[in-house]
Short mmCIF file of C-alpha atoms and ligand atoms in Angstrom, two decimals:
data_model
loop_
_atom_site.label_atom_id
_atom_site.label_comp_id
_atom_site.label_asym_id
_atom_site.label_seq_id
_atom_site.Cartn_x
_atom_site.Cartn_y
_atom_site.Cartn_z
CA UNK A 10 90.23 207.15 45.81
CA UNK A 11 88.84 203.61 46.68
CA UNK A 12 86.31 203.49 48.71
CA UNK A 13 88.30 202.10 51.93
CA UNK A 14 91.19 204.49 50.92
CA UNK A 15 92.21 208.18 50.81
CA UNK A 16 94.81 209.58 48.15
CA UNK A 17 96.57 212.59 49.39
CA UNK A 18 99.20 214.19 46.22
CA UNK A 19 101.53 216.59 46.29
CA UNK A 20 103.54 217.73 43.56
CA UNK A 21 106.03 214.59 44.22
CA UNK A 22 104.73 212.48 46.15
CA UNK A 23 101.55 210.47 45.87
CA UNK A 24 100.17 208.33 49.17
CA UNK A 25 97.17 206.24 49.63
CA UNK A 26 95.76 206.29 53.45
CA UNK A 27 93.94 203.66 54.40
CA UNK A 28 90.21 204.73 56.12
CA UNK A 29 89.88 203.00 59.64
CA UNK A 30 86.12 202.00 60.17
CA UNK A 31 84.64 202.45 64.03
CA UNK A 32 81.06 200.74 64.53
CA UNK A 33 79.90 204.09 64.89
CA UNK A 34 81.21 207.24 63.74
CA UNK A 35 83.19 208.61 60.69
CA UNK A 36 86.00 206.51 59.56
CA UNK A 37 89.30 208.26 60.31
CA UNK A 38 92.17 208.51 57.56
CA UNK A 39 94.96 206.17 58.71
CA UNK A 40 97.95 208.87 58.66
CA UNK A 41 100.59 206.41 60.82
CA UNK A 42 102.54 205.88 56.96
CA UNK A 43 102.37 209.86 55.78
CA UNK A 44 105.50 210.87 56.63
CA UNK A 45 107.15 207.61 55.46
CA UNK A 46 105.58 207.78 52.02
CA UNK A 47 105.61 212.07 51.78
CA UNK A 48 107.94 213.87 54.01
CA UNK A 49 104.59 215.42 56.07
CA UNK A 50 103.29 215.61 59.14
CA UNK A 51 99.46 216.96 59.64
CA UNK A 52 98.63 220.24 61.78
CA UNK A 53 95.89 219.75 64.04
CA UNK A 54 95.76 222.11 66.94
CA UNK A 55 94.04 220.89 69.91
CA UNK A 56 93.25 217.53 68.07
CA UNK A 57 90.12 219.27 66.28
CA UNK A 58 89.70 216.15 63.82
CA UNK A 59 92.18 213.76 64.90
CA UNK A 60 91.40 210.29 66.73
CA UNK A 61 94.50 209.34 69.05
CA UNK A 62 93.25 205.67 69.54
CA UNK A 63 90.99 203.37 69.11
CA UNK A 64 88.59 203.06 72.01
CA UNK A 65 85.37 200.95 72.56
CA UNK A 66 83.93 202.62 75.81
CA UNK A 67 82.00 205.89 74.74
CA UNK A 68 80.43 207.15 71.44
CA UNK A 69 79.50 210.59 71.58
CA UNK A 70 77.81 212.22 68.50
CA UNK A 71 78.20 216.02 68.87
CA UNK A 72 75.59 217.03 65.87
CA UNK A 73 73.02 214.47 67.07
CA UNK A 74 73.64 214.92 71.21
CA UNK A 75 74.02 211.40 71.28
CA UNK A 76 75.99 209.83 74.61
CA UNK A 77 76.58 206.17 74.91
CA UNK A 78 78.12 204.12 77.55
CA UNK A 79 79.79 200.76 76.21
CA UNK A 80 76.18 201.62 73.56
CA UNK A 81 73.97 202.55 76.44
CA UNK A 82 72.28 205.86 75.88
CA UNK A 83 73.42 208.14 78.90
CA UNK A 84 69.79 209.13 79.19
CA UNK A 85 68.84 205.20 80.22
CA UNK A 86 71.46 205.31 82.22
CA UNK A 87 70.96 208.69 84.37
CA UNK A 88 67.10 207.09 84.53
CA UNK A 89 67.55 203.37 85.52
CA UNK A 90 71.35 202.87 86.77
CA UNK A 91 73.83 203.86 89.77
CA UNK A 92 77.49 205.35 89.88
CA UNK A 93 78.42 201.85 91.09
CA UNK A 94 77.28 200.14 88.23
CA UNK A 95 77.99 202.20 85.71
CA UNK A 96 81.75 202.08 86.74
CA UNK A 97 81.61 198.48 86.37
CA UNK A 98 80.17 199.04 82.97
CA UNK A 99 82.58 200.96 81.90
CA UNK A 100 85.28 198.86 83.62
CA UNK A 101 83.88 195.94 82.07
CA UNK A 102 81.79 196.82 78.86
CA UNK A 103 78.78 195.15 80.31
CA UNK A 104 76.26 195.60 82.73
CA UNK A 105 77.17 193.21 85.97
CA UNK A 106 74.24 190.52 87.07
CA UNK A 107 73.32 190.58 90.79
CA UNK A 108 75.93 188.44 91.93
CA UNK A 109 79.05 190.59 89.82
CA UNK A 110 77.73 193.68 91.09
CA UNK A 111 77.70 192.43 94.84
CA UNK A 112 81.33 191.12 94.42
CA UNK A 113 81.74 194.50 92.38
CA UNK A 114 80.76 197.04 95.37
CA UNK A 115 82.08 194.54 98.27
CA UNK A 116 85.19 195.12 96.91
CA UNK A 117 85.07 198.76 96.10
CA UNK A 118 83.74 198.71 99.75
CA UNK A 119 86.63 197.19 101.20
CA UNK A 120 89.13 199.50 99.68
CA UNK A 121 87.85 202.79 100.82
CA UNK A 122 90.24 203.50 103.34
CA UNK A 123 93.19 205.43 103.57
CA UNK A 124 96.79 204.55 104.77
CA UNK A 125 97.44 206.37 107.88
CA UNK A 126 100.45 207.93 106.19
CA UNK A 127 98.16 209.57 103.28
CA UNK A 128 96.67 211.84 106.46
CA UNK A 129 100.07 213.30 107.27
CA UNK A 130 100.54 213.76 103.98
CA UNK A 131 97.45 216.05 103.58
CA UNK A 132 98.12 217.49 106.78
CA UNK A 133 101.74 218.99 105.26
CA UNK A 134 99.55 221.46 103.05
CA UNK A 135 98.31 225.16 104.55
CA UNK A 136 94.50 225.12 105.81
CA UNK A 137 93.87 227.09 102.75
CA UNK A 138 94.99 224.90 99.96
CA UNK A 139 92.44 224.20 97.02
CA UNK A 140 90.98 220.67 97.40
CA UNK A 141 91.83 220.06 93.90
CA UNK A 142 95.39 220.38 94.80
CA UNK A 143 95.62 218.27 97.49
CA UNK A 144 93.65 215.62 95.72
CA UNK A 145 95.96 215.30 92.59
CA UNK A 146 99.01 215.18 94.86
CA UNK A 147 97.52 212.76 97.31
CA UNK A 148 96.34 210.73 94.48
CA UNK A 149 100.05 210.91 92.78
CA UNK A 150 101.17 209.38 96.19
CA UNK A 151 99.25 206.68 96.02
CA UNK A 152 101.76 205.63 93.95
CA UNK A 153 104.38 205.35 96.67
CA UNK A 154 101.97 203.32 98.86
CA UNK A 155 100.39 200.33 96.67
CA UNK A 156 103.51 199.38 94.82
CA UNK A 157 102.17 195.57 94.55
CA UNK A 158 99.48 197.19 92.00
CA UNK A 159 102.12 198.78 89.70
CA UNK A 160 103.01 196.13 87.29
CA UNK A 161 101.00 197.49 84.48
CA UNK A 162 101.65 194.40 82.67
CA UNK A 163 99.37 191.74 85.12
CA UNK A 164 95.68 192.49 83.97
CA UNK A 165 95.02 191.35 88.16
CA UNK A 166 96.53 193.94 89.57
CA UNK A 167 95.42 196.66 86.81
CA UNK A 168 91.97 195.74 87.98
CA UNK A 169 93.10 196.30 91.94
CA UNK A 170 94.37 199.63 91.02
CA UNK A 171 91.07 200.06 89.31
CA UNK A 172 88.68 199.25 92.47
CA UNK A 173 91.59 201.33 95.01
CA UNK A 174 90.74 204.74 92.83
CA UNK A 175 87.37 204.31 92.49
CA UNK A 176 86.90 203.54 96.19
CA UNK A 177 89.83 206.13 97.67
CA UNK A 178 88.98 208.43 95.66
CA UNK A 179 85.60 209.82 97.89
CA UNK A 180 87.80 209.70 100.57
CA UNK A 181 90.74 211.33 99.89
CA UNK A 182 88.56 214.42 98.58
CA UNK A 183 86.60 214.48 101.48
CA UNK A 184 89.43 214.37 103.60
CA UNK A 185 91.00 217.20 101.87
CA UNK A 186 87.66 219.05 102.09
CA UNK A 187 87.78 218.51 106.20
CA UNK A 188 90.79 219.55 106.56
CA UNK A 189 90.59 223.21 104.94
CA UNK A 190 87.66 223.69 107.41
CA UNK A 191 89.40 221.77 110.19
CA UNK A 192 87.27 218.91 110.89
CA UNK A 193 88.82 215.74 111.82
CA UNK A 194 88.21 213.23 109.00
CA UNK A 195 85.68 211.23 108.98
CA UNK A 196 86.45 207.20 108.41
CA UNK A 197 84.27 205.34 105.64
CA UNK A 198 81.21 203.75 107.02
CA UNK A 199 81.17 200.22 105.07
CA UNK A 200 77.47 199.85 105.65
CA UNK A 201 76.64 202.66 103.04
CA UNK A 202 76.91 203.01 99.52
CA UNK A 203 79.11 204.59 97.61
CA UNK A 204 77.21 207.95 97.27
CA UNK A 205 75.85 207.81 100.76
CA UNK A 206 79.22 207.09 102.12
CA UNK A 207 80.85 209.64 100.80
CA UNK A 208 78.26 212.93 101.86
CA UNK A 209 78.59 211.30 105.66
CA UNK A 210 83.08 211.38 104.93
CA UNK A 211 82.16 214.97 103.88
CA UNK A 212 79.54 216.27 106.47
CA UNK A 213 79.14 214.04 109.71
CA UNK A 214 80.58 215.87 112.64
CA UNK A 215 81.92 213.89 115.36
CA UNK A 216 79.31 215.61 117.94
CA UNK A 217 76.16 214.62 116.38
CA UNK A 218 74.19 211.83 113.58
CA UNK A 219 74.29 213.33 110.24
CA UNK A 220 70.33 213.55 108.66
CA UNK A 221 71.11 212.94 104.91
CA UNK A 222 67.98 213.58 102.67
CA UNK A 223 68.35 211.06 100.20
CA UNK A 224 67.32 213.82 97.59
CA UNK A 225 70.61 214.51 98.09
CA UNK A 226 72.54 211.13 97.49
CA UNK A 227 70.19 210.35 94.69
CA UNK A 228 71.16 213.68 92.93
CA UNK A 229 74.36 212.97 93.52
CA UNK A 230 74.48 209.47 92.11
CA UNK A 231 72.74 211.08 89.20
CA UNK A 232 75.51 213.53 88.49
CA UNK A 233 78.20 211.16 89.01
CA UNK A 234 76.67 209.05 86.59
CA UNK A 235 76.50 212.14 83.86
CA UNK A 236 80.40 213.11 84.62
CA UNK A 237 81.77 209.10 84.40
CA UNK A 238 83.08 209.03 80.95
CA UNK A 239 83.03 210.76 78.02
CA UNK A 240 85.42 209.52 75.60
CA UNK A 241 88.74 211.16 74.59
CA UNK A 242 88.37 214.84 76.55
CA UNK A 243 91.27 216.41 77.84
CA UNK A 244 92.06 214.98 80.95
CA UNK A 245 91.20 211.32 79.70
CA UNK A 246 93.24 212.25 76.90
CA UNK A 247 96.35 213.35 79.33
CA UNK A 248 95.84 210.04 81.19
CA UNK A 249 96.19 208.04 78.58
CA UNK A 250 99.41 209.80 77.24
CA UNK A 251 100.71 209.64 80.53
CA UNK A 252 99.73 206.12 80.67
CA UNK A 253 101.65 205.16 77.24
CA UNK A 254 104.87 206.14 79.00
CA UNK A 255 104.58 202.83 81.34
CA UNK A 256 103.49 205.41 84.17
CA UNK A 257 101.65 203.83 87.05
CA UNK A 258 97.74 204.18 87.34
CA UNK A 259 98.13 206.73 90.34
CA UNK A 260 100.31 209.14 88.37
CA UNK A 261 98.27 208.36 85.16
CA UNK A 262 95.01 209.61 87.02
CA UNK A 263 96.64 212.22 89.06
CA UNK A 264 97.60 213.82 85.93
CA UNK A 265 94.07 213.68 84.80
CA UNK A 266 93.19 215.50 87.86
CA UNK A 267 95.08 218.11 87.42
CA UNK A 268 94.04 218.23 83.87
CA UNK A 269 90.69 218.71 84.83
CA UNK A 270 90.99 221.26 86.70
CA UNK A 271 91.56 224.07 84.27
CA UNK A 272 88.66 226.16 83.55
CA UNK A 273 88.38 224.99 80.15
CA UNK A 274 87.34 221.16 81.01
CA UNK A 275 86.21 220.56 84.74
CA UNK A 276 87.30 223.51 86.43
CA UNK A 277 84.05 225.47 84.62
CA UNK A 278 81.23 224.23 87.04
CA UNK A 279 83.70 226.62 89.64
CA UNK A 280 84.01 229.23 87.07
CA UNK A 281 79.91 229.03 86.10
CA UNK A 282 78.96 229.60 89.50
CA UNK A 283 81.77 232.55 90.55
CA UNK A 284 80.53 233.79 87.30
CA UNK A 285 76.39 233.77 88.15
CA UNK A 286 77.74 235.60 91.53
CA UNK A 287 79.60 237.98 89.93
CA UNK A 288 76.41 238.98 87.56
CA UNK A 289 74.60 238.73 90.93
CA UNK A 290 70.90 239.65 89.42
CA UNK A 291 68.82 238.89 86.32
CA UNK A 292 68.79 242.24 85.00
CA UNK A 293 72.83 242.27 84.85
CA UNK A 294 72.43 239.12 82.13
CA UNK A 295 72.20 241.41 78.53
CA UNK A 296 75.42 243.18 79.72
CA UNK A 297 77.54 239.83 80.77
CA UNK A 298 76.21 238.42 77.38
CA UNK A 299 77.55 241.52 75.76
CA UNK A 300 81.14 241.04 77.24
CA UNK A 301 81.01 237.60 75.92
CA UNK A 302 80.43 238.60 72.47
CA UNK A 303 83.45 241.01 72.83
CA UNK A 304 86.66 239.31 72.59
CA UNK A 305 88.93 242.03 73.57
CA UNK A 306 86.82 241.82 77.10
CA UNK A 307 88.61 237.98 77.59
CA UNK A 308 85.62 236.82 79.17
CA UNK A 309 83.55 233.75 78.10
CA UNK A 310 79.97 232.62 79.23
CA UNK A 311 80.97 229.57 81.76
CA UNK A 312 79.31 226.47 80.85
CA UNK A 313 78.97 227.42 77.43
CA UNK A 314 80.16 226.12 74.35
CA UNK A 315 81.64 222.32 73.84
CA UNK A 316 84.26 221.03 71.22
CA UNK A 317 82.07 218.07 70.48
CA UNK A 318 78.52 219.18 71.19
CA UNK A 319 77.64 221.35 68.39
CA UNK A 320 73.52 221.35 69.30
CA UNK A 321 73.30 219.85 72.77
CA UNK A 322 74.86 218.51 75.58
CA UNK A 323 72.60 215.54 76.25
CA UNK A 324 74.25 215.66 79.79
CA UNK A 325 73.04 219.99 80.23
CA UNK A 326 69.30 218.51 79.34
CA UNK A 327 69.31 216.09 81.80
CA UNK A 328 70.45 218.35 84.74
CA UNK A 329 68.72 221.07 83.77
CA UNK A 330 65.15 219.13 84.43
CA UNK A 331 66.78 217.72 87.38
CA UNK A 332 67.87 220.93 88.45
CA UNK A 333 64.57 222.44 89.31
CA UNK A 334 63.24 219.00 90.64
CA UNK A 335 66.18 218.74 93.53
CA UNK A 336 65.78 222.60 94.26
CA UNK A 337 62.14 221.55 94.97
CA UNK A 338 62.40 218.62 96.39
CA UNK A 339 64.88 220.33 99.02
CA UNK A 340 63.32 222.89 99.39
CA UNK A 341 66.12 225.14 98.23
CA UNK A 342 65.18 228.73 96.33
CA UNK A 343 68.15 229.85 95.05
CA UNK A 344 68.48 233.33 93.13
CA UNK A 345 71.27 232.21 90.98
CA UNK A 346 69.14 229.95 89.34
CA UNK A 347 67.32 232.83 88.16
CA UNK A 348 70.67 234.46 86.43
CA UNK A 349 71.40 231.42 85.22
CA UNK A 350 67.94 230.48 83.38
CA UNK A 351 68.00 234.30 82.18
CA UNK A 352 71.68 233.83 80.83
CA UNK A 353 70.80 230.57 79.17
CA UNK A 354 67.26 232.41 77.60
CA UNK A 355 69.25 235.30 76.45
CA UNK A 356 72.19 233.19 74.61
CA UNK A 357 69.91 230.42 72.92
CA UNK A 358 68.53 233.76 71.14
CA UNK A 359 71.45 235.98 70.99
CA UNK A 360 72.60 235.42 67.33
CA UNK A 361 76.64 235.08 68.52
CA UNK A 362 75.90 232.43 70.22
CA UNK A 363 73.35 230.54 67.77
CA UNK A 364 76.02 230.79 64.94
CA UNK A 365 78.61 229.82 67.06
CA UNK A 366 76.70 226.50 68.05
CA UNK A 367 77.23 227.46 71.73
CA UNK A 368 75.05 225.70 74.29
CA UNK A 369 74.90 225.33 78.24
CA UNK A 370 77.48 222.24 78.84
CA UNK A 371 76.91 219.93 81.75
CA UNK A 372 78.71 222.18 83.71
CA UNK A 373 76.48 225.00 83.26
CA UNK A 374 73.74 223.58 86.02
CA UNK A 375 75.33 220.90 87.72
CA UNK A 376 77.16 224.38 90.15
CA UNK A 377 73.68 224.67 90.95
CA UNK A 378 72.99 221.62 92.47
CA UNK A 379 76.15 220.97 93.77
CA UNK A 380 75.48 224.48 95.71
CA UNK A 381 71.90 223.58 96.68
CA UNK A 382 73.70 220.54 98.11
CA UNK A 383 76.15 222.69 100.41
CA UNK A 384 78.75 221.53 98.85
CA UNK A 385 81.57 224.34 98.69
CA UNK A 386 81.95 226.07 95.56
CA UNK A 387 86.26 224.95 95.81
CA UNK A 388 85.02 221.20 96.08
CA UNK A 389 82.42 221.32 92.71
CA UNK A 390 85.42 219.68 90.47
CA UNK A 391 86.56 217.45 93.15
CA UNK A 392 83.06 216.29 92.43
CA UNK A 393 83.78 216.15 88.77
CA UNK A 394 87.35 213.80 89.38
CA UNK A 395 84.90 211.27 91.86
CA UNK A 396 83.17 210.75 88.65
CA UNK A 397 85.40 210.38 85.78
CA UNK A 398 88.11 208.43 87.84
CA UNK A 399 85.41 205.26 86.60
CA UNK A 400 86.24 206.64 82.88
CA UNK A 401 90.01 207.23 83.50
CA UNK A 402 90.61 203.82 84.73
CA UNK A 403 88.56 202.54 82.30
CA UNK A 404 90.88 204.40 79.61
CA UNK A 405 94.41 203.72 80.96
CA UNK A 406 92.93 199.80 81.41
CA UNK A 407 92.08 199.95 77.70
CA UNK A 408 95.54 200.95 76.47
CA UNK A 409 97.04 198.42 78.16
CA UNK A 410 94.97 196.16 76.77
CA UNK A 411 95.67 197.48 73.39
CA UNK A 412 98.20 195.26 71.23
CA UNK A 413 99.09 198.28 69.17
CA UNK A 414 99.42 200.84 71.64
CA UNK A 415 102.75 203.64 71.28
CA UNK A 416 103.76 205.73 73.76
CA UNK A 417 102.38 209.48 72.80
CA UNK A 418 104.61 211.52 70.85
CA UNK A 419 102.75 214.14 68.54
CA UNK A 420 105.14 216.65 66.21
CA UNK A 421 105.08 220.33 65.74
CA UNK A 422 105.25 222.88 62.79
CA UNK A 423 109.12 224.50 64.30
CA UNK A 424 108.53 228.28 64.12
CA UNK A 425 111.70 229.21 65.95
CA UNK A 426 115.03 230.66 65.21
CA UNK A 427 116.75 229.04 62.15
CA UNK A 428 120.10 227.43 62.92
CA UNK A 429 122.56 229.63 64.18
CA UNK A 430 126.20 230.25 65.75
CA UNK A 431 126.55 230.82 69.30
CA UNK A 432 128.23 234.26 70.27
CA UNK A 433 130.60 234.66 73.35
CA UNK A 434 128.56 236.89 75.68
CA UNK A 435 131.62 239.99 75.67
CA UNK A 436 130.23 240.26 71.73
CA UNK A 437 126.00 240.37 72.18
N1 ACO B 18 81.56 232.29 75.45
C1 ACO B 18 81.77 233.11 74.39
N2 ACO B 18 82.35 232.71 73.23
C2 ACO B 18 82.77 231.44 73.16
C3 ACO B 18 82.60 230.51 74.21
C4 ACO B 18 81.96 230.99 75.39
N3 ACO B 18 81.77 230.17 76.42
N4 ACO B 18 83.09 229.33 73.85
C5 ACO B 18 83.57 229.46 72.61
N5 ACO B 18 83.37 230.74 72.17
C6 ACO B 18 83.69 231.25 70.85
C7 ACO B 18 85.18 231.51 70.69
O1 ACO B 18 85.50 232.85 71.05
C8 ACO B 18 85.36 231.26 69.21
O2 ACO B 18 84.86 232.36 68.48
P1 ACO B 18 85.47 232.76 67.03
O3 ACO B 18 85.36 231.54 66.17
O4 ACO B 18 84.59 233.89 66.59
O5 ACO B 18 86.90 233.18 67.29
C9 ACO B 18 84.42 230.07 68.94
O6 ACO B 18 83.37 230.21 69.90
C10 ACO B 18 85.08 228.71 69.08
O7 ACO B 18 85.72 228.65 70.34
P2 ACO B 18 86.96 227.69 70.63
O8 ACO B 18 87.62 228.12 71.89
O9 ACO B 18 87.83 227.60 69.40
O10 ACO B 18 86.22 226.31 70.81
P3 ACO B 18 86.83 225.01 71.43
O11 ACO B 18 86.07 223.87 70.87
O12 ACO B 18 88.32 224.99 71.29
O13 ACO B 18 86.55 225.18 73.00
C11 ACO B 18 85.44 225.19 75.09
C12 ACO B 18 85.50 224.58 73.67
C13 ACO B 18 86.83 225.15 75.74
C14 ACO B 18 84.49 224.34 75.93
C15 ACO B 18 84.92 226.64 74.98
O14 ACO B 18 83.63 226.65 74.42
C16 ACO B 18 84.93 227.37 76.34
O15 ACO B 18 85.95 227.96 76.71
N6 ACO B 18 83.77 227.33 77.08
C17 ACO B 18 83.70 227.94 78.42
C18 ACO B 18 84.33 227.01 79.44
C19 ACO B 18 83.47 225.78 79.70
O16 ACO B 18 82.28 225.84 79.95
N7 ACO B 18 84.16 224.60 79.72
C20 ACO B 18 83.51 223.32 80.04
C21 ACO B 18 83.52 222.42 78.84
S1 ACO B 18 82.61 220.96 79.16
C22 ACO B 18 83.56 220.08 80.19
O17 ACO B 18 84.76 220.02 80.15
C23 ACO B 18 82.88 219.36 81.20
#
């Protein structure tokens, strides 16, 4: 092997892979050639070690708990930054000066509003439909309204796409949230920021001013920040393969939506929380821990565990000092906090979990706060897809940005039925 090569034999064929350096990170064997030069594919269930595409937005180091930002540690960034901004830095891999942030937010300002049509649309769904269902499909027909920003070719209208899902986004999910509970929707107020404007869409009643503790935007801001980006995770990954096809930002992102809402990726700060209920009390925690540990039981500890994160979720730190700052500071007690810093005491010792590498994931706290926030447990991811739609866009503008880029097609090992001859149905 030379050093910017790997040689890969078999018993007839003999192929040298080229390594492809990153600034940061391991270099990645170059495999595009393999089944040119040797007749294989590679096997790599849920993409455990392989890099889909080149990407210059977020490092993460999983060993280290290391987060960047376009090389901004996330931890600067949760301290000194806003949502705003940081979606411009990841938008535009750098941090905007005074006047590009003003243009920046005017315009995101400007585009919060909703077509008339989108409210009939949500109005079509039964009172009782998940938020995160009526945001994916409201966000896929978005699609059917903007049609002068689907020409994924003109780098203008990518960016207008951009700034119309960052800034619809808070309002279609607070739309969605008003009408399960049968509130008229509330229009966006264009003298707030982003954060601010959004909790008065969600909770200002018609009847009366809405007192917003700014505890409560700042926290906010602060966990949008921590759920923007980070890197090639499942639903970034499904926008971006949807995006290779030529799809249109809207669908792109709508399918990220609804890849996020499993309980596996962004549907777990749901699942933590109906999970801390269900243990309901402090002393319950050994037992729950125990089920964990017992596979045949098919539960897992919410919140727990990361492919990446192998020590730390730099994002779980952060919220979890925040956490007991914004219960404070609003003067929220809240006994699930209790479960959940007796669930996180007992698996950082439980062996299982310490040979596993399984820590609290930002998800694990951020329930919490949402709660303390009164926002409704069905609306936590909603929360989650305000955030990454900054990282999304940022993706699917990436790849079209890319020279290189190939629709997504990944193979399979076939373990079905050899070939065969059909059989009339008067001899089965
Ligand atoms: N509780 C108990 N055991 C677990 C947990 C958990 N939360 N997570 C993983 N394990 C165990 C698995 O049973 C497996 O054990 P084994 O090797 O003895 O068979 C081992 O740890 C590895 O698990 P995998 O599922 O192979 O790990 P993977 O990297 O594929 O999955 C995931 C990561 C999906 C996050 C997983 O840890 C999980 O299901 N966690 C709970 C859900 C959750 O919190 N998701 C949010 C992720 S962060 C985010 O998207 C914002």
């Amino acid at each position: 092997m030379s050093s910017n090569t790997v040689s890969l034999n078999d018993a007839e064929h003999s192929a040298q892979l080229p390594l492809v350096e990153g600034t940061l990170g391991p270099a990645c064997i170059d495999i595009a050639e393999l089944y040119k030069d040797t007749g294989h594919f590679t096997y790599d269930p849920g993409f455990a070690a392989t890099a889909a595409c080149k990407s210059a937005i977020t490092y993460i180091d999983g060993d280290k708990g290391v987060l960047l930002y376009r090389g901004y540690p996330i931890e600067q960034l949760a301290e000194k930054s806003s949502f705003l901004e940081v979606a411009y830095l990841l938008l535009e891999g750098e941090l905007p000066g005074a006047a590009q942030f003003g243009a920046f937010e005017d315009q995101v300002t400007h585009h919060t509003m909703m077509h008339e049509a989108v409210k009939n649309f949500l109005h079509g769904f039964h009172y009782d439909a998940h938020p995160m269902a009526m945001l994916c499909a409201s966000i896929a027909s978005l699609s059917a309204f903007y049609h002068d920003t689907n020409d994924n070719g003109d780098p203008a209208q990518r960016k207008l796409a951009a700034i119309r899902l960052i800034a619809k986004m808070p309002t279609l999910a607070a739309a969605a949230y008003r009408y399960s509970i049968g509130w008229p929707i509330r229009y966006p107020r264009n003298n707030l920021e982003y954060v601010t404007r959004f909790l008065h869409m969600l909770f200002e009643v018609p009847s009366e001013p809405l007192n917003l503790n700014p505890v409560a935007a700042k926290a906010l801001d602060l966990l949008f920040i921590l759920h923007a980006d980070h890197e090639q995770n499942a639903s970034t990954s499904t926008v971006r393969m949807v995006g290779s096809t030529g799809a249109n930002p809207y669908a792109s992102v709508a399918a990220g939506i609804a890849a996020l809402w499993g309980p596996a990726h962004g549907g777990a700060n749901e699942a933590v929380l109906k999970m801390l209920a269900e243990i309901g009390d402090a002393k319950n925690v050994d037992k729950a821990v125990a089920r964990a540990k017992d596979k045949d039981s098919g539960f897992r500890l919410m919140g727990f565990g990361h492919r990446v994160y192998k020590n730390f979720d730099p994002r779980a730190k952060i919220i979890r000092e925040m956490t007991h700052k914004v219960l404070g500071e609003l003067g929220v007690s809240d006994p699930l906090l209790d479960v959940a810093l007796k669930l996180e005491e007992a698996a950082l010792k439980d062996d299982y979990f310490i040979s596993h590498k399984l820590y609290p994931n930002v998800d694990f706290y951020s329930g919490i706060i949402y709660k303390a926030l009164k926002i409704p447990t069905s609306m936590f991811t909603v929360m989650f897809a305000i955030a990454r739609t900054a990282g999304w866009i940022a993706h699917w503008i990436e790849q079209h940005e890319t020279r290189d880029a190939r629709i997504g097609r990944p193979r399979q090992v076939y373990t079905g039925a050899v070939q065969r001859d059909y059989v009339g149905m008067e001899k089965r």
